[in-house]
PDB file of C-alpha atoms in Angstrom:
ATOM      1  CA  MET A   1      89.523 103.597  74.272  1.00 52.00           C
ATOM      2  CA  ASN A   2      92.793 105.365  75.607  1.00 57.00           C
ATOM      3  CA  GLY A   3      91.184 107.455  77.756  1.00 65.00           C
ATOM      4  CA  LEU A   4      90.126 104.675  79.919  1.00 68.00           C
ATOM      5  CA  TRP A   5      93.747 103.167  79.921  1.00 62.00           C
ATOM      6  CA  ALA A   6      94.964 106.775  81.064  1.00 67.00           C
ATOM      7  CA  LYS A   7      92.447 107.276  83.964  1.00 70.00           C
ATOM      8  CA  MET A   8      92.928 103.452  84.951  1.00 69.00           C
ATOM      9  CA  HIS A   9      97.072 104.383  84.636  1.00 65.00           C
ATOM     10  CA  LYS A  10      97.362 107.618  86.637  1.00 73.00           C
ATOM     11  CA  TRP A  11      95.076 106.942  88.833  1.00 72.00           C
ATOM     12  CA  LEU A  12      96.729 103.877  89.987  1.00 74.00           C
ATOM     13  CA  ALA A  13     100.147 104.980  89.660  1.00 76.00           C
ATOM     14  CA  LEU A  14      99.234 107.500  92.344  1.00 77.00           C
ATOM     15  CA  ALA A  15      97.878 104.980  94.336  1.00 74.00           C
ATOM     16  CA  MET A  16     100.538 102.287  94.169  1.00 80.00           C
ATOM     17  CA  ALA A  17     103.584 105.149  93.609  1.00 83.00           C
ATOM     18  CA  ILE A  18     104.786 104.972  97.284  1.00 87.00           C
ATOM     19  CA  GLN A  19     104.995 101.219  97.611  1.00 89.00           C
ATOM     20  CA  ILE A  20     106.907 100.593  93.404  1.00 87.00           C
ATOM     21  CA  LEU A  21     109.078 103.497  95.270  1.00 91.00           C
ATOM     22  CA  PHE A  22     109.427 100.840  98.233  1.00 93.00           C
ATOM     23  CA  TRP A  23     110.466  97.974  95.029  1.00 92.00           C
ATOM     24  CA  PHE A  24     112.830  99.652  93.490  1.00 93.00           C
ATOM     25  CA  GLY A  25     114.297 101.595  96.276  1.00 96.00           C
ATOM     26  CA  SER A  26     114.890  98.682  98.274  1.00 96.00           C
ATOM     27  CA  GLY A  27     115.437  96.257  95.199  1.00 96.00           C
ATOM     28  CA  LEU A  28     118.389  98.572  94.463  1.00 97.00           C
ATOM     29  CA  PHE A  29     119.718  97.713  97.925  1.00 97.00           C
ATOM     30  CA  PHE A  30     120.063  94.330  97.614  1.00 96.00           C
ATOM     31  CA  ALA A  31     121.184  94.522  94.929  1.00 97.00           C
ATOM     32  CA  VAL A  32     124.370  96.801  95.468  1.00 97.00           C
ATOM     33  CA  VAL A  33     124.998  95.434  99.424  1.00 97.00           C
ATOM     34  CA  PRO A  34     126.355  92.234  98.901  1.00 97.00           C
ATOM     35  CA  ILE A  35     124.423  89.043 101.458  1.00 96.00           C
ATOM     36  CA  GLU A  36     127.936  87.890 102.874  1.00 96.00           C
ATOM     37  CA  ARG A  37     128.363  91.469 104.477  1.00 96.00           C
ATOM     38  CA  VAL A  38     124.973  91.876 105.898  1.00 97.00           C
ATOM     39  CA  ARG A  39     125.056  88.414 107.317  1.00 96.00           C
ATOM     40  CA  SER A  40     128.508  89.514 108.888  1.00 96.00           C
ATOM     41  CA  GLU A  41     130.153  86.709 107.243  1.00 95.00           C
ATOM     42  CA  HIS A  42     133.858  88.985 107.022  1.00 94.00           C
ATOM     43  CA  MET A  43     133.852  89.440 110.282  1.00 95.00           C
ATOM     44  CA  ILE A  44     133.339  85.172 111.381  1.00 95.00           C
ATOM     45  CA  ALA A  45     137.351  84.978 112.711  1.00 94.00           C
ATOM     46  CA  GLU A  46     138.848  82.871 111.218  1.00 90.00           C
ATOM     47  CA  HIS A  47     139.984  79.011 113.441  1.00 84.00           C
ATOM     48  CA  ALA A  48     141.492  75.873 112.724  1.00 80.00           C
ATOM     49  CA  ALA A  49     139.442  73.273 113.043  1.00 79.00           C
ATOM     50  CA  ALA A  50     139.811  71.146 116.639  1.00 81.00           C
ATOM     51  CA  PRO A  51     139.515  67.822 115.095  1.00 87.00           C
ATOM     52  CA  VAL A  52     137.733  64.953 118.366  1.00 90.00           C
ATOM     53  CA  PRO A  53     140.631  62.502 118.451  1.00 90.00           C
ATOM     54  CA  PHE A  54     138.857  59.121 117.687  1.00 92.00           C
ATOM     55  CA  ASP A  55     139.358  57.481 121.865  1.00 92.00           C
ATOM     56  CA  VAL A  56     138.080  60.336 123.503  1.00 91.00           C
ATOM     57  CA  ALA A  57     134.644  60.266 121.126  1.00 93.00           C
ATOM     58  CA  ALA A  58     134.450  56.363 121.814  1.00 94.00           C
ATOM     59  CA  ASP A  59     134.842  56.625 125.673  1.00 94.00           C
ATOM     60  CA  GLY A  60     132.811  59.897 125.917  1.00 94.00           C
ATOM     61  CA  LEU A  61     129.793  57.704 123.761  1.00 94.00           C
ATOM     62  CA  LEU A  62     129.713  54.814 126.312  1.00 94.00           C
ATOM     63  CA  ARG A  63     130.101  57.006 129.134  1.00 93.00           C
ATOM     64  CA  LEU A  64     127.029  59.055 128.459  1.00 94.00           C
ATOM     65  CA  GLY A  65     125.259  55.812 127.209  1.00 93.00           C
ATOM     66  CA  SER A  66     125.966  54.241 130.310  1.00 93.00           C
ATOM     67  CA  ALA A  67     124.036  57.374 132.108  1.00 92.00           C
ATOM     68  CA  GLY A  68     121.276  56.146 130.190  1.00 92.00           C
ATOM     69  CA  VAL A  69     121.841  59.346 127.369  1.00 92.00           C
ATOM     70  CA  THR A  70     119.919  58.583 124.373  1.00 92.00           C
ATOM     71  CA  GLY A  71     119.125  60.497 121.249  1.00 93.00           C
ATOM     72  CA  GLU A  72     118.141  60.238 117.561  1.00 94.00           C
ATOM     73  CA  ARG A  73     120.960  62.573 116.125  1.00 94.00           C
ATOM     74  CA  LEU A  74     124.068  62.872 117.592  1.00 95.00           C
ATOM     75  CA  GLU A  75     126.820  65.605 116.663  1.00 95.00           C
ATOM     76  CA  ILE A  76     130.284  65.711 117.617  1.00 95.00           C
ATOM     77  CA  ARG A  77     131.864  68.589 117.558  1.00 94.00           C
ATOM     78  CA  ALA A  78     134.635  71.029 119.248  1.00 94.00           C
ATOM     79  CA  LEU A  79     133.490  73.800 121.579  1.00 94.00           C
ATOM     80  CA  LEU A  80     136.163  76.436 122.212  1.00 93.00           C
ATOM     81  CA  ASP A  81     138.736  73.705 121.849  1.00 88.00           C
ATOM     82  CA  ARG A  82     136.366  71.416 124.233  1.00 92.00           C
ATOM     83  CA  PRO A  83     135.105  67.548 123.018  1.00 95.00           C
ATOM     84  CA  VAL A  84     131.143  68.044 123.492  1.00 96.00           C
ATOM     85  CA  LEU A  85     128.180  65.537 122.398  1.00 97.00           C
ATOM     86  CA  LEU A  86     124.922  67.617 120.812  1.00 97.00           C
ATOM     87  CA  VAL A  87     122.482  65.041 121.613  1.00 97.00           C
ATOM     88  CA  HIS A  88     118.641  65.503 119.097  1.00 96.00           C
ATOM     89  CA  ARG A  89     115.986  63.949 120.514  1.00 92.00           C
ATOM     90  CA  GLY A  90     112.526  64.354 118.945  1.00 89.00           C
ATOM     91  CA  GLU A  91     110.623  67.925 119.778  1.00 89.00           C
ATOM     92  CA  GLU A  92     113.023  68.184 123.196  1.00 91.00           C
ATOM     93  CA  ARG A  93     114.884  71.088 123.505  1.00 94.00           C
ATOM     94  CA  PRO A  94     118.962  69.779 122.566  1.00 95.00           C
ATOM     95  CA  ARG A  95     121.533  68.711 124.815  1.00 96.00           C
ATOM     96  CA  LEU A  96     124.878  68.897 125.256  1.00 97.00           C
ATOM     97  CA  PHE A  97     127.164  67.548 126.951  1.00 97.00           C
ATOM     98  CA  ASP A  98     130.916  67.422 127.855  1.00 95.00           C
ATOM     99  CA  LEU A  99     132.855  64.217 125.537  1.00 94.00           C
ATOM    100  CA  ALA A 100     135.845  64.051 128.074  1.00 91.00           C
ATOM    101  CA  SER A 101     134.044  64.307 131.718  1.00 92.00           C
ATOM    102  CA  GLY A 102     130.469  63.604 130.637  1.00 93.00           C
ATOM    103  CA  GLU A 103     129.721  66.843 132.480  1.00 94.00           C
ATOM    104  CA  PRO A 104     126.351  68.279 130.840  1.00 96.00           C
ATOM    105  CA  LEU A 105     126.774  71.844 129.533  1.00 96.00           C
ATOM    106  CA  SER A 106     123.550  72.915 129.147  1.00 94.00           C
ATOM    107  CA  PRO A 107     121.705  75.331 129.103  1.00 96.00           C
ATOM    108  CA  ILE A 108     125.290  77.527 129.149  1.00 97.00           C
ATOM    109  CA  PRO A 109     125.665  80.025 131.655  1.00 97.00           C
ATOM    110  CA  MET A 110     126.830  84.151 130.431  1.00 98.00           C
ATOM    111  CA  GLU A 111     130.362  83.506 130.784  1.00 97.00           C
ATOM    112  CA  LEU A 112     130.235  81.024 128.061  1.00 97.00           C
ATOM    113  CA  ALA A 113     128.297  82.177 125.925  1.00 98.00           C
ATOM    114  CA  VAL A 114     130.363  85.519 125.913  1.00 98.00           C
ATOM    115  CA  ARG A 115     133.385  83.566 125.652  1.00 97.00           C
ATOM    116  CA  ILE A 116     132.002  81.569 121.921  1.00 97.00           C
ATOM    117  CA  ALA A 117     130.921  84.836 120.983  1.00 97.00           C
ATOM    118  CA  GLU A 118     134.582  86.663 121.761  1.00 96.00           C
ATOM    119  CA  ALA A 119     135.542  83.676 119.960  1.00 95.00           C
ATOM    120  CA  ASP A 120     133.678  83.704 117.192  1.00 96.00           C
ATOM    121  CA  HIS A 121     133.952  87.577 116.463  1.00 95.00           C
ATOM    122  CA  ALA A 122     136.928  89.023 114.594  1.00 92.00           C
ATOM    123  CA  GLY A 123     139.192  91.788 115.634  1.00 82.00           C
ATOM    124  CA  ASP A 124     139.599  93.230 118.982  1.00 85.00           C
ATOM    125  CA  ALA A 125     136.079  94.228 120.050  1.00 88.00           C
ATOM    126  CA  ARG A 126     135.268  92.889 123.345  1.00 92.00           C
ATOM    127  CA  ALA A 127     131.456  91.961 124.771  1.00 95.00           C
ATOM    128  CA  ALA A 128     129.189  95.446 125.984  1.00 95.00           C
ATOM    129  CA  ARG A 129     126.056  93.915 127.367  1.00 96.00           C
ATOM    130  CA  VAL A 130     125.103  90.493 127.598  1.00 98.00           C
ATOM    131  CA  GLU A 131     121.544  89.728 127.879  1.00 97.00           C
ATOM    132  CA  LEU A 132     119.252  86.522 127.248  1.00 98.00           C
ATOM    133  CA  ILE A 133     116.739  86.070 124.911  1.00 97.00           C
ATOM    134  CA  ARG A 134     113.904  83.882 125.999  1.00 96.00           C
ATOM    135  CA  GLU A 135     111.443  84.608 123.135  1.00 94.00           C
ATOM    136  CA  ALA A 136     112.119  84.681 119.524  1.00 91.00           C
ATOM    137  CA  GLY A 137     110.920  87.807 117.415  1.00 86.00           C
ATOM    138  CA  GLY A 138     112.251  91.400 116.301  1.00 87.00           C
ATOM    139  CA  GLU A 139     115.524  90.991 115.069  1.00 93.00           C
ATOM    140  CA  TYR A 140     116.327  87.521 116.640  1.00 95.00           C
ATOM    141  CA  ARG A 141     113.975  84.781 114.752  1.00 92.00           C
ATOM    142  CA  GLY A 142     116.279  81.603 116.310  1.00 93.00           C
ATOM    143  CA  ALA A 143     116.416  78.667 118.353  1.00 94.00           C
ATOM    144  CA  VAL A 144     115.376  79.693 121.870  1.00 96.00           C
ATOM    145  CA  PRO A 145     117.013  80.532 124.768  1.00 97.00           C
ATOM    146  CA  ALA A 146     119.629  82.171 123.532  1.00 98.00           C
ATOM    147  CA  TRP A 147     122.523  84.787 124.839  1.00 98.00           C
ATOM    148  CA  ARG A 148     122.444  88.549 122.793  1.00 98.00           C
ATOM    149  CA  VAL A 149     126.294  89.321 122.772  1.00 98.00           C
ATOM    150  CA  ALA A 150     126.340  92.643 121.527  1.00 97.00           C
ATOM    151  CA  PHE A 151     129.259  94.363 120.926  1.00 95.00           C
ATOM    152  CA  ASP A 152     130.744  97.879 120.437  1.00 90.00           C
ATOM    153  CA  ASP A 153     132.803  97.950 117.031  1.00 87.00           C
ATOM    154  CA  GLY A 154     130.567 100.928 114.965  1.00 86.00           C
ATOM    155  CA  ALA A 155     128.116  98.479 113.390  1.00 93.00           C
ATOM    156  CA  ASN A 156     126.012  97.446 116.664  1.00 93.00           C
ATOM    157  CA  ARG A 157     126.564  94.102 116.126  1.00 96.00           C
ATOM    158  CA  ALA A 158     125.023  91.015 118.072  1.00 97.00           C
ATOM    159  CA  LEU A 159     125.732  87.728 118.334  1.00 98.00           C
ATOM    160  CA  TYR A 160     123.306  85.232 119.132  1.00 98.00           C
ATOM    161  CA  VAL A 161     124.594  82.180 120.997  1.00 98.00           C
ATOM    162  CA  ALA A 162     121.768  79.352 122.087  1.00 98.00           C
ATOM    163  CA  ALA A 163     121.830  78.223 125.094  1.00 97.00           C
ATOM    164  CA  ASP A 164     121.267  74.583 124.718  1.00 97.00           C
ATOM    165  CA  SER A 165     123.678  74.159 121.256  1.00 96.00           C
ATOM    166  CA  GLY A 166     126.340  76.597 122.204  1.00 96.00           C
ATOM    167  CA  GLN A 167     126.212  77.847 118.647  1.00 96.00           C
ATOM    168  CA  VAL A 168     125.945  80.785 117.222  1.00 97.00           C
ATOM    169  CA  THR A 169     123.048  80.982 115.733  1.00 97.00           C
ATOM    170  CA  ALA A 170     122.662  84.756 114.099  1.00 97.00           C
ATOM    171  CA  ARG A 171     124.993  87.802 113.792  1.00 97.00           C
ATOM    172  CA  ARG A 172     122.789  90.964 113.808  1.00 97.00           C
ATOM    173  CA  SER A 173     124.465  94.402 112.271  1.00 97.00           C
ATOM    174  CA  THR A 174     123.105  97.773 111.263  1.00 97.00           C
ATOM    175  CA  LEU A 175     123.506  97.018 108.517  1.00 98.00           C
ATOM    176  CA  TRP A 176     121.759  93.755 108.288  1.00 97.00           C
ATOM    177  CA  ARG A 177     119.103  95.710 110.428  1.00 97.00           C
ATOM    178  CA  THR A 178     118.687  97.791 107.694  1.00 97.00           C
ATOM    179  CA  PHE A 179     118.378  95.301 105.140  1.00 97.00           C
ATOM    180  CA  ASP A 180     115.305  94.117 107.387  1.00 96.00           C
ATOM    181  CA  PHE A 181     113.472  96.582 107.153  1.00 95.00           C
ATOM    182  CA  LEU A 182     113.942  97.106 103.827  1.00 96.00           C
ATOM    183  CA  TRP A 183     112.954  93.637 103.306  1.00 95.00           C
ATOM    184  CA  GLY A 184     109.254  94.319 105.131  1.00 93.00           C
ATOM    185  CA  LEU A 185     108.615  96.988 103.209  1.00 92.00           C
ATOM    186  CA  HIS A 186     109.904  95.031  99.667  1.00 93.00           C
ATOM    187  CA  ILE A 187     107.320  92.130 100.728  1.00 92.00           C
ATOM    188  CA  MET A 188     104.900  94.107 102.658  1.00 90.00           C
ATOM    189  CA  ASP A 189     105.255  92.013 106.185  1.00 88.00           C
ATOM    190  CA  TRP A 190     105.475  94.880 108.126  1.00 82.00           C
ATOM    191  CA  ARG A 191     105.864  92.782 111.326  1.00 81.00           C
ATOM    192  CA  GLY A 192     107.379  89.415 110.960  1.00 80.00           C
ATOM    193  CA  ARG A 193     109.199  90.635 107.766  1.00 81.00           C
ATOM    194  CA  THR A 194     109.163  86.479 106.582  1.00 81.00           C
ATOM    195  CA  ASP A 195     105.994  85.961 104.708  1.00 81.00           C
ATOM    196  CA  PHE A 196     105.459  86.630 101.103  1.00 79.00           C
ATOM    197  CA  ASN A 197     102.588  85.416 100.298  1.00 84.00           C
ATOM    198  CA  THR A 198     100.179  87.869 102.028  1.00 85.00           C
ATOM    199  CA  TRP A 199      97.160  89.231  99.968  1.00 87.00           C
ATOM    200  CA  LEU A 200      98.262  92.449  99.970  1.00 87.00           C
ATOM    201  CA  LEU A 201     101.732  91.980  98.590  1.00 89.00           C
ATOM    202  CA  ILE A 202      99.491  89.300  96.226  1.00 90.00           C
ATOM    203  CA  VAL A 203      96.919  92.338  95.256  1.00 88.00           C
ATOM    204  CA  SER A 204      99.157  95.361  94.842  1.00 86.00           C
ATOM    205  CA  THR A 205     101.536  93.356  92.952  1.00 87.00           C
ATOM    206  CA  ALA A 206      98.371  92.933  90.608  1.00 87.00           C
ATOM    207  CA  LEU A 207      97.055  96.904  90.353  1.00 83.00           C
ATOM    208  CA  GLY A 208     101.068  97.445  89.736  1.00 83.00           C
ATOM    209  CA  LEU A 209     101.078  95.131  86.833  1.00 85.00           C
ATOM    210  CA  VAL A 210      97.883  96.774  85.887  1.00 81.00           C
ATOM    211  CA  VAL A 211      99.540 100.076  86.075  1.00 80.00           C
ATOM    212  CA  ILE A 212     102.407  98.794  83.173  1.00 81.00           C
ATOM    213  CA  VAL A 213     100.217  96.829  80.764  1.00 81.00           C
ATOM    214  CA  SER A 214      98.104 100.493  81.076  1.00 76.00           C
ATOM    215  CA  GLY A 215     101.361 102.185  80.404  1.00 76.00           C
ATOM    216  CA  ILE A 216     102.444 100.014  77.319  1.00 80.00           C
ATOM    217  CA  VAL A 217      99.081  99.911  75.776  1.00 77.00           C
ATOM    218  CA  MET A 218      99.071 104.267  75.572  1.00 73.00           C
ATOM    219  CA  LEU A 219     102.586 104.455  74.599  1.00 72.00           C
ATOM    220  CA  PRO A 220     101.853 104.189  71.254  1.00 69.00           C
ATOM    221  CA  SER A 221      99.543 107.137  71.276  1.00 68.00           C
ATOM    222  CA  ARG A 222     102.284 108.585  73.689  1.00 63.00           C
ATOM    223  CA  LEU A 223     104.907 107.994  71.259  1.00 65.00           C
ATOM    224  CA  GLY A 224     102.781 110.146  68.204  1.00 59.00           C
ATOM    225  CA  TYR A 225     102.291 106.553  66.557  1.00 52.00           C
ATOM    226  CA  THR A 226      98.482 106.398  67.253  1.00 56.00           C
ATOM    227  CA  ALA A 227      98.362 109.574  65.083  1.00 56.00           C
ATOM    228  CA  TRP A 228     100.541 109.031  62.343  1.00 55.00           C
ATOM    229  CA  ARG A 229      98.099 106.213  61.476  1.00 62.00           C
ATOM    230  CA  ARG A 230      95.794 108.057  61.833  1.00 64.00           C
ATOM    231  CA  ARG A 231      96.837 110.889  59.142  1.00 64.00           C
ATOM    232  CA  ARG A 232      98.310 107.912  57.398  1.00 66.00           C
ATOM    233  CA  ARG A 233      94.812 106.401  56.709  1.00 69.00           C
ATOM    234  CA  ALA A 234      93.375 110.043  55.981  1.00 64.00           C
ATOM    235  CA  ASP A 235      96.083 110.873  53.301  1.00 61.00           C
ATOM    236  CA  ARG A 236      95.491 106.873  51.603  1.00 68.00           C
ATOM    237  CA  LEU A 237      91.460 108.011  51.612  1.00 67.00           C
ATOM    238  CA  ASN A 238      92.154 111.299  50.160  1.00 67.00           C
ATOM    239  CA  ALA A 239      94.037 109.531  47.498  1.00 65.00           C
ATOM    240  CA  ARG A 240      91.220 107.687  46.220  1.00 65.00           C
ATOM    241  CA  GLN A 241      88.896 110.237  46.436  1.00 63.00           C
ATOM    242  CA  ILE A 242      90.667 112.404  43.954  1.00 56.00           C
ATOM    243  CA  PRO A 243      89.970 112.453  40.150  1.00 57.00           C
ATOM    244  CA  THR A 244      92.834 110.273  38.255  1.00 54.00           C
ATOM    245  CA  GLY A 245      92.712 113.261  35.549  1.00 53.00           C
ATOM    246  CA  ASP A 246      93.143 115.517  38.539  1.00 53.00           C
ATOM    247  CA  ARG A 247      95.750 113.499  39.794  1.00 49.00           C
ATOM    248  CA  PRO A 248      99.391 115.936  39.275  1.00 50.00           C
ATOM    249  CA  ALA A 249     101.566 113.694  36.891  1.00 47.00           C
TER     250      ALA A 249
END
């Protein structure tokens, strides 16, 4: 029986060795590197909250309501110290308005996206490259269209600004890309890197469990416990077979 377990353990461990290495290596990376640094939260510039005056908000809502602007959810906030209104309506793309003038701001132009990204990014680095992302995929899976604003800050950092809302929706860096690559290896979803319920991961995890169980089953024999029990049993059997008179005093 132990021979069967040994063969199963050996061949499954050989087949799973690389993936098990990926699991342990990526798991160690996830445990060591703070997720806040992966998300570049330490590079978010600190700004005092700019409150929107009530009268400005009220006048702006009346102005936009009179113009026929309606929505299911309204967000009033400050964008670069400018009071704005973000209107959500069903499955439609959100719309951004200047509360003070009623002027529509979305989709925001490249120049405004750069200003938003530079204001969000801590440090003295300035935008080096800007491009419009029309389809989500790769390192960005957020709302589209979005402006990708890249910085030459030593970490190949890039901020994504949603064109419809003017919000920074993602922060990417070399550290994040490394994390994302290892995450894909960890969950065995090498393309989308989001699905951890794939049949490949389920089967591989089950096989890895068999490797562990078979190793546990063989552990007593590997440690010599099984041989010790056999010797002890043989000694007891021999002791029973020795006549009483022949036993040493």
